[in-house]
CSV table of C-alpha atoms in Angstrom, one decimal:
chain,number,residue,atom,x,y,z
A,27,UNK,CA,-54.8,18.4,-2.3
A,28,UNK,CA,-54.4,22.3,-1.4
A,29,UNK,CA,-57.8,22.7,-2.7
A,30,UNK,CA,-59.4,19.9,-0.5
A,31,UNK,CA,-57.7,20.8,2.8
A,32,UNK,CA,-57.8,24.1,4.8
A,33,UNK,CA,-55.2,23.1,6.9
A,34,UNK,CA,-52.8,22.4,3.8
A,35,UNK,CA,-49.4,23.9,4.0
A,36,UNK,CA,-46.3,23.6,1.6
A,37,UNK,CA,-43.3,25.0,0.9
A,38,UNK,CA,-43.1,26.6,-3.0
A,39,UNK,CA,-39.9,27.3,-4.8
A,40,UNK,CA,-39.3,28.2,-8.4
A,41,UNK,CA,-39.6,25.0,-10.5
A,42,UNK,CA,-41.1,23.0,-8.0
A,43,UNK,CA,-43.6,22.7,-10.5
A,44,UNK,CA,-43.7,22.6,-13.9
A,45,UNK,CA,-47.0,25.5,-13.6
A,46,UNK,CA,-47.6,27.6,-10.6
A,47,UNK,CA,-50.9,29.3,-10.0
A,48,UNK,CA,-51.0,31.8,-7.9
A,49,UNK,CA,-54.2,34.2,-6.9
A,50,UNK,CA,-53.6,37.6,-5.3
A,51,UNK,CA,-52.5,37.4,-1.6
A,52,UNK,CA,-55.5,38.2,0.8
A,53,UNK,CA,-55.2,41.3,1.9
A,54,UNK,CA,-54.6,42.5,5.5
A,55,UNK,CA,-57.5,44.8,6.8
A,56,UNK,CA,-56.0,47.6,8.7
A,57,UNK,CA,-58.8,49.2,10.7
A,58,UNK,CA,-58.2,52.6,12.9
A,59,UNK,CA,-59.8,52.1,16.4
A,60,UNK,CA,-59.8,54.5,18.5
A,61,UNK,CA,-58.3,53.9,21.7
A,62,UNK,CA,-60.6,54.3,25.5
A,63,UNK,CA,-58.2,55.6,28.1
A,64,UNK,CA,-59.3,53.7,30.9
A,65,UNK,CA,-56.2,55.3,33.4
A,66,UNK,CA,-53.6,57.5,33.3
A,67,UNK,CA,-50.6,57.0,35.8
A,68,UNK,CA,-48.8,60.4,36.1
A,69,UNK,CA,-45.4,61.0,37.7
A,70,UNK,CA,-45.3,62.2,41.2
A,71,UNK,CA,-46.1,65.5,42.5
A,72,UNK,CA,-43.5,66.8,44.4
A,73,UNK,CA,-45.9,67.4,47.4
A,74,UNK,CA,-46.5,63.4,47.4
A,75,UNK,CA,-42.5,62.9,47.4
A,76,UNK,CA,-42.0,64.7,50.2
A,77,UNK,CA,-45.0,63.4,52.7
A,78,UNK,CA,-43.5,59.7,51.5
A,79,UNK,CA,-46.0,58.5,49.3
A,80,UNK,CA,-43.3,57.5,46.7
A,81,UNK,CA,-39.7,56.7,47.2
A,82,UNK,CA,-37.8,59.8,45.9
A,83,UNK,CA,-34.7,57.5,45.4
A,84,UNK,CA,-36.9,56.0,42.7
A,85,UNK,CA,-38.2,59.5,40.5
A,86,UNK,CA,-35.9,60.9,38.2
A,87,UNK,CA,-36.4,64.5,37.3
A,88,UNK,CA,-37.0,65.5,33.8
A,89,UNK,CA,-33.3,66.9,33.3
A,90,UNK,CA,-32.3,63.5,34.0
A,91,UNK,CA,-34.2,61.9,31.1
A,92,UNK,CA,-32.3,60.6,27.8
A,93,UNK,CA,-32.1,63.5,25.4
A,94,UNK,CA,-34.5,61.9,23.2
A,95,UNK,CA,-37.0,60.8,25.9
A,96,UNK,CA,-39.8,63.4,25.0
A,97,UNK,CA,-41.0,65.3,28.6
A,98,UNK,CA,-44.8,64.7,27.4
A,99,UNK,CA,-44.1,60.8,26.5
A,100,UNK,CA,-46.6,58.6,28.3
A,101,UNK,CA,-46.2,54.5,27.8
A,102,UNK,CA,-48.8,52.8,26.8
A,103,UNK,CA,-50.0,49.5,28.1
A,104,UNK,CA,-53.3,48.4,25.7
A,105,UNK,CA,-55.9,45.8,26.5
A,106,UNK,CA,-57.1,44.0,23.0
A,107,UNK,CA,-56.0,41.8,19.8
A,108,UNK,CA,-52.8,43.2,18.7
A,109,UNK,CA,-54.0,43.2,15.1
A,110,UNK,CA,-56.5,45.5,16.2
A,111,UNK,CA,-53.7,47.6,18.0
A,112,UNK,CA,-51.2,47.1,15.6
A,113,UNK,CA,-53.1,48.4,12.3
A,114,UNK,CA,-54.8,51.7,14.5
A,115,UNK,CA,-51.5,52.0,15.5
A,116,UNK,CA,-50.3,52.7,12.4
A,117,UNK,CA,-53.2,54.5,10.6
A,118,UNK,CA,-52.6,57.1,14.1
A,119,UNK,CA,-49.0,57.9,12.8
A,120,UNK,CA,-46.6,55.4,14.8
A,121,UNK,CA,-45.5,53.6,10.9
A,122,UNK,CA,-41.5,53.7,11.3
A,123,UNK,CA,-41.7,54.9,14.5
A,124,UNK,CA,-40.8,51.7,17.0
A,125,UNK,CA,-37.1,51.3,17.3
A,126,UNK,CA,-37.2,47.1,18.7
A,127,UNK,CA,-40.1,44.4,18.8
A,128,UNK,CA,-39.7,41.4,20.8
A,129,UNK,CA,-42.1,39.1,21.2
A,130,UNK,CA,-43.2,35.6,22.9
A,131,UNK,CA,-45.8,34.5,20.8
A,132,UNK,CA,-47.8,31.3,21.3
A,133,UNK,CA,-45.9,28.5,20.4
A,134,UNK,CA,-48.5,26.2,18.4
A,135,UNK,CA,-49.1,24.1,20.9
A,136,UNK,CA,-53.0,24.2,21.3
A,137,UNK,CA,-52.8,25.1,24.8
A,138,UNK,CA,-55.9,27.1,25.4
A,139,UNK,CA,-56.4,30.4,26.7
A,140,UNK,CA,-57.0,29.2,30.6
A,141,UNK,CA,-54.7,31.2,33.0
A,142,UNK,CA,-53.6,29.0,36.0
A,143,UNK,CA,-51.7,30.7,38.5
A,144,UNK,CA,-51.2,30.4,42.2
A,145,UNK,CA,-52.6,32.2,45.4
A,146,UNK,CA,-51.2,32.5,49.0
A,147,UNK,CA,-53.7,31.6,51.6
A,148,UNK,CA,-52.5,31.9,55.1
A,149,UNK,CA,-54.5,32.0,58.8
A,150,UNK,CA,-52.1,34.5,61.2
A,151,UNK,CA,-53.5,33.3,64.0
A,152,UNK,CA,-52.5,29.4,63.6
A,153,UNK,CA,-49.9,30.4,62.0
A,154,UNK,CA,-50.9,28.6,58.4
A,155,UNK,CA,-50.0,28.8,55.1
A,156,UNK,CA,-51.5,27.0,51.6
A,157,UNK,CA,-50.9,27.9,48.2
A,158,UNK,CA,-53.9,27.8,46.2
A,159,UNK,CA,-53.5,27.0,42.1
A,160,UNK,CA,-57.0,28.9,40.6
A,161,UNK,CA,-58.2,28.9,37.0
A,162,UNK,CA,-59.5,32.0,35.1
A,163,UNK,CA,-61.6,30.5,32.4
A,164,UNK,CA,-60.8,32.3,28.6
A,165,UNK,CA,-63.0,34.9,27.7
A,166,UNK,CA,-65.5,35.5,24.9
A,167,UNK,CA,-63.1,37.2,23.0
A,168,UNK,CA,-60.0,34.9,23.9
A,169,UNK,CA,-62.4,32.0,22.8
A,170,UNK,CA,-62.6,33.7,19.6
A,171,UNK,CA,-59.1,34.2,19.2
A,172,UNK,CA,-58.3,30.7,20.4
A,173,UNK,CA,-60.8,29.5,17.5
A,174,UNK,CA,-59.3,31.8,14.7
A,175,UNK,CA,-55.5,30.5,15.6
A,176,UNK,CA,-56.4,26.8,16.0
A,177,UNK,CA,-59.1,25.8,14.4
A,178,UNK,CA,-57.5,25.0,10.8
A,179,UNK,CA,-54.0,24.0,12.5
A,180,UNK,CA,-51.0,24.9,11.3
A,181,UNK,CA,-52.6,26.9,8.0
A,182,UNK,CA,-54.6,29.4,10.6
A,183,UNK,CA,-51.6,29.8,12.8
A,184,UNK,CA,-49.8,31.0,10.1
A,185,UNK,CA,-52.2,33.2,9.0
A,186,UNK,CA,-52.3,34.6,12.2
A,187,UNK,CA,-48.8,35.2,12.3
A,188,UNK,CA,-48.2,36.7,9.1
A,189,UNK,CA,-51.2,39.4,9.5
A,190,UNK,CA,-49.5,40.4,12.8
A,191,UNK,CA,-45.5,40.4,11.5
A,192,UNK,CA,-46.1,42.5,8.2
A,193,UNK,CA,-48.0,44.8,10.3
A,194,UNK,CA,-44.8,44.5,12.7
A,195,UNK,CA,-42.6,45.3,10.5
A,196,UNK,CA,-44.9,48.5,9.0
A,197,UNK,CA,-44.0,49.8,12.5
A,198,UNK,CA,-40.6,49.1,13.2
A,199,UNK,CA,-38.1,52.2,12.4
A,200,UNK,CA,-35.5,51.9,9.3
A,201,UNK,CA,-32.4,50.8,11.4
A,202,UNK,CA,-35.3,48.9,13.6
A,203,UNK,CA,-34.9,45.2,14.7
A,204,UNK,CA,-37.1,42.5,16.0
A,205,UNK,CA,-36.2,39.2,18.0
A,206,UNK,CA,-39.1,36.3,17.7
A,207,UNK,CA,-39.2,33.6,20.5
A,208,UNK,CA,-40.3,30.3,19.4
A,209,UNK,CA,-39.9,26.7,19.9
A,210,UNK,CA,-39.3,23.6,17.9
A,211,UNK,CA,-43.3,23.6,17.0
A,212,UNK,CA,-43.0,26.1,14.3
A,213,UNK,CA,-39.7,28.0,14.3
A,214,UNK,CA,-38.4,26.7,10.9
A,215,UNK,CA,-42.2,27.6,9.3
A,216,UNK,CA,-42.0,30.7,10.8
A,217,UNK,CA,-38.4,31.5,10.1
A,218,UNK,CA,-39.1,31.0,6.3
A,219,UNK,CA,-42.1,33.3,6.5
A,220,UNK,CA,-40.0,36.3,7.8
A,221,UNK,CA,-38.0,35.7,4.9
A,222,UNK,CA,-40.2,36.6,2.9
A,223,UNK,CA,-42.2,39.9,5.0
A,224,UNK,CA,-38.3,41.0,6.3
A,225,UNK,CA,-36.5,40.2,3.6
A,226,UNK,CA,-33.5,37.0,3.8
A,227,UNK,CA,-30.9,39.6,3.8
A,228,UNK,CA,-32.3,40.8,6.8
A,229,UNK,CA,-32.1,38.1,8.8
A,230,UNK,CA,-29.7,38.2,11.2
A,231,UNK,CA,-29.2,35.6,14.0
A,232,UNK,CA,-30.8,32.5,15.5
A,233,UNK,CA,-30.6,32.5,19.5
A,234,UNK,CA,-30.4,29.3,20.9
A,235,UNK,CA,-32.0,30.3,24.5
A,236,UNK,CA,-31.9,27.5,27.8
A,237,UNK,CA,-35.8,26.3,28.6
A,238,UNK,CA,-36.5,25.1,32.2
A,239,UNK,CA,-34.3,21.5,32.1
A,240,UNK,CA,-37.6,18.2,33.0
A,241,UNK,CA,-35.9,16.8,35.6
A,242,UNK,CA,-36.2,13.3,34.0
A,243,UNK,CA,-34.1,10.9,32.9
A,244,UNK,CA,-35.1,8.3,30.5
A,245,UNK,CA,-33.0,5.1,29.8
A,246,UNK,CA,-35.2,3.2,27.9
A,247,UNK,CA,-36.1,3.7,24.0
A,248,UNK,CA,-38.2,6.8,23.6
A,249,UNK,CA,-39.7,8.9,20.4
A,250,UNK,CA,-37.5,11.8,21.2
A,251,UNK,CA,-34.8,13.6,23.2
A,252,UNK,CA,-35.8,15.9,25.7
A,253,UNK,CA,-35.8,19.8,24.2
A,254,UNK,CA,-33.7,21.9,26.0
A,255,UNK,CA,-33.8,24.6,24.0
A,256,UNK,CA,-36.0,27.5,22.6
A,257,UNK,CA,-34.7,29.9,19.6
A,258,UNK,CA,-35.0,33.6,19.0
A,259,UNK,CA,-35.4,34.9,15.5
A,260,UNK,CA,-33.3,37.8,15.2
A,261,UNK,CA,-34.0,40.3,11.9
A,262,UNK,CA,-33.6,43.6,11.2
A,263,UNK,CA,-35.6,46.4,9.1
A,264,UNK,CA,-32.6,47.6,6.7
A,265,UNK,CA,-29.4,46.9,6.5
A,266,UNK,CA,-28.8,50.1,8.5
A,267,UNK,CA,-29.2,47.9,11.7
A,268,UNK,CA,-26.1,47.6,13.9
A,269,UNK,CA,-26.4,45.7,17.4
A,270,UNK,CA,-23.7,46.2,20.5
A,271,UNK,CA,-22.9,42.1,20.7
A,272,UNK,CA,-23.7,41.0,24.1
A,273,UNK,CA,-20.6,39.7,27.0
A,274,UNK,CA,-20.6,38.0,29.9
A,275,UNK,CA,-18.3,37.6,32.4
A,276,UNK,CA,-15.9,34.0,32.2
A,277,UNK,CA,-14.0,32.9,34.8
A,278,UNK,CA,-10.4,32.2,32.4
A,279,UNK,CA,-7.1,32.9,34.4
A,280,UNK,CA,-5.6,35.6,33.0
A,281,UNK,CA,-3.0,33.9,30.3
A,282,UNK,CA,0.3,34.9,28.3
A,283,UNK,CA,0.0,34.9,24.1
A,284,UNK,CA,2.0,35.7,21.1
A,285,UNK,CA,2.5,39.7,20.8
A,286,UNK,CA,3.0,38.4,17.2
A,287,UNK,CA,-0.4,39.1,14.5
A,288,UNK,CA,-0.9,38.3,11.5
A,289,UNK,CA,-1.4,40.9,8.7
A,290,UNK,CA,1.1,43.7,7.3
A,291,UNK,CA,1.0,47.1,9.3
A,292,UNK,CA,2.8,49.7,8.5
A,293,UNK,CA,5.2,50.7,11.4
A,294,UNK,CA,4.4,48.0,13.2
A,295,UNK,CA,7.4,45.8,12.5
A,296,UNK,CA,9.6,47.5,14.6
A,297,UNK,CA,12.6,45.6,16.6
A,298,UNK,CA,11.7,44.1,20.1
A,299,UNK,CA,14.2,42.1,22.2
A,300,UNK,CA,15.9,41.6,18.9
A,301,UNK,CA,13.2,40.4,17.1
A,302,UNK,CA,10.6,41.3,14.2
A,303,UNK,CA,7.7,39.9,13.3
A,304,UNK,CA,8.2,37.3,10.4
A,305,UNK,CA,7.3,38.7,7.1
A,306,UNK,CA,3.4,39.8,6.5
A,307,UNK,CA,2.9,40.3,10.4
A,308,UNK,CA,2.8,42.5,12.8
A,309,UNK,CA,3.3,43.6,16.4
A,310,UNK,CA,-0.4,44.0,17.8
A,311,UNK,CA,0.9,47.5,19.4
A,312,UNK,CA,2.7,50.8,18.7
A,313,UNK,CA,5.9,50.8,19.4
A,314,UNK,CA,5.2,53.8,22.4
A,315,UNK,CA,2.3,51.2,23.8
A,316,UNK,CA,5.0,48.4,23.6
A,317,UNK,CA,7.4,50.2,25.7
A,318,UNK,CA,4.3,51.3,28.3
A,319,UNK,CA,3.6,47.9,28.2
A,320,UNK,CA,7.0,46.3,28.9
A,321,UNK,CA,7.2,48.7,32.0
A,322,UNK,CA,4.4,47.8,33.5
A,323,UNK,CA,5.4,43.7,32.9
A,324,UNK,CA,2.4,43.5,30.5
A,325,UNK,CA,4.7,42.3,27.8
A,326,UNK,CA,7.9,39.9,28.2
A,327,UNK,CA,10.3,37.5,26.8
A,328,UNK,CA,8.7,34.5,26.1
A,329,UNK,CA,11.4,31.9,28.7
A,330,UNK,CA,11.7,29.3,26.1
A,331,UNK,CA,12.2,31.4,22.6
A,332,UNK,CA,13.0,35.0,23.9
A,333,UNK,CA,10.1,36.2,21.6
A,334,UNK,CA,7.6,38.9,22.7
A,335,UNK,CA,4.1,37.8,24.2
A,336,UNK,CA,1.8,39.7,26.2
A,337,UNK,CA,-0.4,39.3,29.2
A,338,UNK,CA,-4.2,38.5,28.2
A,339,UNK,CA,-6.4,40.0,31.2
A,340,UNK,CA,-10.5,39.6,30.1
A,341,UNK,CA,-12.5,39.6,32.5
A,342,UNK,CA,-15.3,39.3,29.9
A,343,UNK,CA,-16.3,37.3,26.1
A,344,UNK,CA,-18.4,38.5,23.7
A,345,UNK,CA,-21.1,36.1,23.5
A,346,UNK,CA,-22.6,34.6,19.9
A,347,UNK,CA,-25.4,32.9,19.7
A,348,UNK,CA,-25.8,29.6,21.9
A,349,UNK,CA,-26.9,31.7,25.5
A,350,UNK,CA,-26.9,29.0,27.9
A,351,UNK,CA,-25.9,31.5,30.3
A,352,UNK,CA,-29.2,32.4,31.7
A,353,UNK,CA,-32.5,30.9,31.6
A,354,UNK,CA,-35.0,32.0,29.0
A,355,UNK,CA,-37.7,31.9,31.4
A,356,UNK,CA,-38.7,33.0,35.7
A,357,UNK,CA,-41.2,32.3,37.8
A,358,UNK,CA,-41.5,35.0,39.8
A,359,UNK,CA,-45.0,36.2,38.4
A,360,UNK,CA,-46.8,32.3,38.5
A,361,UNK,CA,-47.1,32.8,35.2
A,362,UNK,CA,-47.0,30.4,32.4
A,363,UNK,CA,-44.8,31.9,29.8
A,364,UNK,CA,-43.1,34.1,32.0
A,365,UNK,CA,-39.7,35.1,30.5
A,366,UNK,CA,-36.9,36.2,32.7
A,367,UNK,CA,-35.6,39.5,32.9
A,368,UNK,CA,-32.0,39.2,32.4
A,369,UNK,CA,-32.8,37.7,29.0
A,370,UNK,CA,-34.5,40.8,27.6
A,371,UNK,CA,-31.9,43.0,29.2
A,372,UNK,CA,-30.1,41.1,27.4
A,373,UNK,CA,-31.9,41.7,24.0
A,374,UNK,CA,-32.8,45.9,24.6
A,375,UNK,CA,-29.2,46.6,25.5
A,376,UNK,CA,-28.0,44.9,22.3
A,377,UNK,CA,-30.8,46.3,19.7
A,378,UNK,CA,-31.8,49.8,21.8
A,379,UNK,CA,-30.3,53.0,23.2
A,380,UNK,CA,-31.7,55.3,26.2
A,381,UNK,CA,-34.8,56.6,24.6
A,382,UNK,CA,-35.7,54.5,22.2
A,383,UNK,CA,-39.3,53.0,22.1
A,384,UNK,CA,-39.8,49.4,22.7
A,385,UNK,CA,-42.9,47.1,22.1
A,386,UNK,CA,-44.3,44.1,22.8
A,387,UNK,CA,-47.4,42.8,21.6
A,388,UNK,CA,-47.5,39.4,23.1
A,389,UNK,CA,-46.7,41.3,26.9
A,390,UNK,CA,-48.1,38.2,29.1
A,391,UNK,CA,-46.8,38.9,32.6
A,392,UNK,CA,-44.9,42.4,31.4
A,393,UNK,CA,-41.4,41.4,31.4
A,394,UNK,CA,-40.2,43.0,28.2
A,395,UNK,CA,-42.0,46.5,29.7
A,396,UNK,CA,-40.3,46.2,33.2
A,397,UNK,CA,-37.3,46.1,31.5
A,398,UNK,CA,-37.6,48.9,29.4
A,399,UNK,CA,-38.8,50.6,32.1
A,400,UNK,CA,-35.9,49.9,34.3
A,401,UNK,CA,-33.1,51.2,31.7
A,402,UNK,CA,-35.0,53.8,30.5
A,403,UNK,CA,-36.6,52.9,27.3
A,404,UNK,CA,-40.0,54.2,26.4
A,405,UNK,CA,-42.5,51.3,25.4
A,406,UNK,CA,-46.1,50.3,24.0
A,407,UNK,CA,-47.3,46.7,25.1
A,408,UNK,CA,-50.6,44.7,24.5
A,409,UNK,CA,-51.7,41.7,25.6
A,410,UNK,CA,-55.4,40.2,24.7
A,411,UNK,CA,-55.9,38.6,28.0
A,412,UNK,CA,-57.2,41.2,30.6
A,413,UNK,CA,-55.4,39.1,33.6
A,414,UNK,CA,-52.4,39.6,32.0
A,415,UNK,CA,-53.0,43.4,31.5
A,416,UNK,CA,-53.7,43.1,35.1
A,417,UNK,CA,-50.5,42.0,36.1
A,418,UNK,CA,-48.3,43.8,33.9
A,419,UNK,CA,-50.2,46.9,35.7
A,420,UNK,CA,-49.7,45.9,39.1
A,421,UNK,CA,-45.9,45.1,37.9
A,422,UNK,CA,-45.0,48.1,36.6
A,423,UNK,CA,-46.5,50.1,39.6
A,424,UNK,CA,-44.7,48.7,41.7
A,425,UNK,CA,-41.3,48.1,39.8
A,426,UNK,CA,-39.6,49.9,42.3
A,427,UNK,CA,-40.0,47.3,44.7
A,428,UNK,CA,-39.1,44.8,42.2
A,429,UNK,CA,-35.2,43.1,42.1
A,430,UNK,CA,-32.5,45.3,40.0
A,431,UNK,CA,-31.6,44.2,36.6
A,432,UNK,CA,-28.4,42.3,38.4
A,433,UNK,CA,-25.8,40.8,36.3
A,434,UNK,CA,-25.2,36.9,35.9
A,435,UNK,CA,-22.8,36.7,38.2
A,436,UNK,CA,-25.0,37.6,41.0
């Protein structure tokens, strides 16, 4: 059947099969093109500054940079197919060099490459407005690209995928991680892929993230449940990858709990209000904190059994991996895929430090840029659609006008 059918896929496992046949892989061609600097945007002259042309409460000087922001780094946002990027990329010395990777890849949908966004028209003078939906019609070389990922269904998307993560992962750094958004189309395909390029030890997390909610409600039989949900692959380079988990604020009245843990500590079975811990626990505090502690009414006597207990004041959770906290995607671009903001600052704050160089290869309307931009991450994007490139350009020019990177309580 695999022989007959170029869209065949299966899963393989050791004895499967009584005989397993296996040719060499195909090997991934890794041509070095050079780049054409079409612009360069330099920072500020002073001279500018100070006749207005740029907000000065928006331009950091240099001795204000993260140590390990490089004074001569320039972003770079790169017009092509990220294969093409990717593989001169690393033949130009940036192997092992990218500290996180997120991408939004599409989703093996067959949705073409059609951009349809939305234009304000408006007539001052009567006082009119109309929003206009327009069409920008794929390109030569998007029709290309549209042709090599769907044209031999699931079998050519996976190709596609699989030149562009082992490539991925050439570039990542050691301690490096990378965070995949998918849907229910291919996820569990392309989770087992990664498996195998990353490694199944390195696999770290799957994100559950909220989609936009259909506001429809079906009572009658139907094929399927609405999806409410998208996931986020989550792996790492090494095992030398640590992450800062993520919190968010909970609105939990502050409550009183057992001062009582479990464990054996040394020293911490002192006597308090003429108790001890039972044996193999401890008190969850020195005896010196405990005393502090009692002082300032953080620890009493329980009012029905005289035991210690302490008062429990969080005003935030660590988060695991269900994030229905925020949604996975905005709208403030009109563009299709859009992601929101909060949920890569989410991601880079986790995975990145001050710095640290961030890419996207799948940039669409330049969310995962803005955002390193805005907590000072350096980054690399790409994107094969020029109308994309063209409004992660006018985005990032103007980011200072653009909305803070608020938390979810505002």
């Amino acid at each position: 059947m695999a022989d007959n059918n170029k869209k065949y896929v299966e899963l393989l496992w050791h004895q499967k099969y009584d005989k397993i046949e296996l040719g060499k892989k195909m090997p991934i061609e890794k041509p070095n093109l050079p780049f054409q600097v079409v612009e360069t945007i330099n920072k500020p002259r002073m001279k500018d500054l100070e006749e207005g042309f740029f907000d000065s409460s928006q331009y950091y000087p240099e001795n204000e940079y993260p140590e390990n922001y490089p004074k001569d780094w320039k972003n770079l946002l790169i017009w092509g197919d990220n294969k093409l990027v990717m593989s001169s990329l690393i033949k130009q010395g940036w192997a092992g060099k990218i500290n996180l990777i997120y991408i939004d890849p599409p989703f093996f949908t067959g949705a073409d490459f059609t951009v349809r966004t939305k234009i304000v028209s408006s007539n001052e003078e009567q006082g009119e407005r109309e929003e206009i939906q327009i069409e920008k019609e794929p390109s030569i070389i998007e029709e290309r690209a549209y042709k090599d990922t769907w044209s031999g269904g699931i079998a050519s998307y996976l190709k596609y995928m699989y030149e562009r993560l082992v490539l991925m992962r050439e570039l990542l750094a050691e301690n490096g991680s990378i965070y995949v958004h998918l849907d229910w189309h291919v996820g569990h395909y392309v989770k087992v892929m990664m498996d195998e390029i990353f490694g199944y030890e390195n696999f770290r997390n799957e994100i559950v993230v909220k989609r936009i909610k259909k506001n429809v409600n079906e009572y009658e039989l139907v094929r399927s449940l609405n999806t409410d949900q998208d996931i986020i692959l989550f792996y790492s380079k090494s095992s030398e990858t640590k992450l800062l988990p993520p919190t968010r604020k909970h609105g939990k009245e502050p409550r009183w709990h057992s001062f009582e843990a479990s464990g054996y500590r040394s020293g911490m079975d002192y006597e308090l209000f003429g108790f001890k811990p039972n044996p193999g626990n401890h008190w969850r505090w020195s005896k010196e904190r405990a005393k502090e502690a009692i002082k300032q009414g953080i620890i009493r006597q329980n009012p029905r059994t005289g035991k210690p207990e302490y008062l429990v004041i969080k005003e935030e959770e660590v988060i695991g991996t269900i994030w229905n906290d925020i949604p996975a995607y905005s709208f403030n671009y009109q563009f299709n895929t859009e992601k929101n903001e909060l949920l890569l600052k989410r991601i880079l704050e986790m995975s990145s430090n001050s710095g640290d160089i961030v890419a996207d290869f799948f940039c669409g309307s330049g969310t995962t840029l803005a955002v390193a931009e805005k907590l000072g991450r350096r980054w690399i994007g790409s994107d094969l659609s020029k109308f994309a490139i063209q409004i992660t350009r006018k985005r990032l020019l103007d980011i200072h006008n653009s909305k803070d990177l608020r938390g979810e309580e505002n």
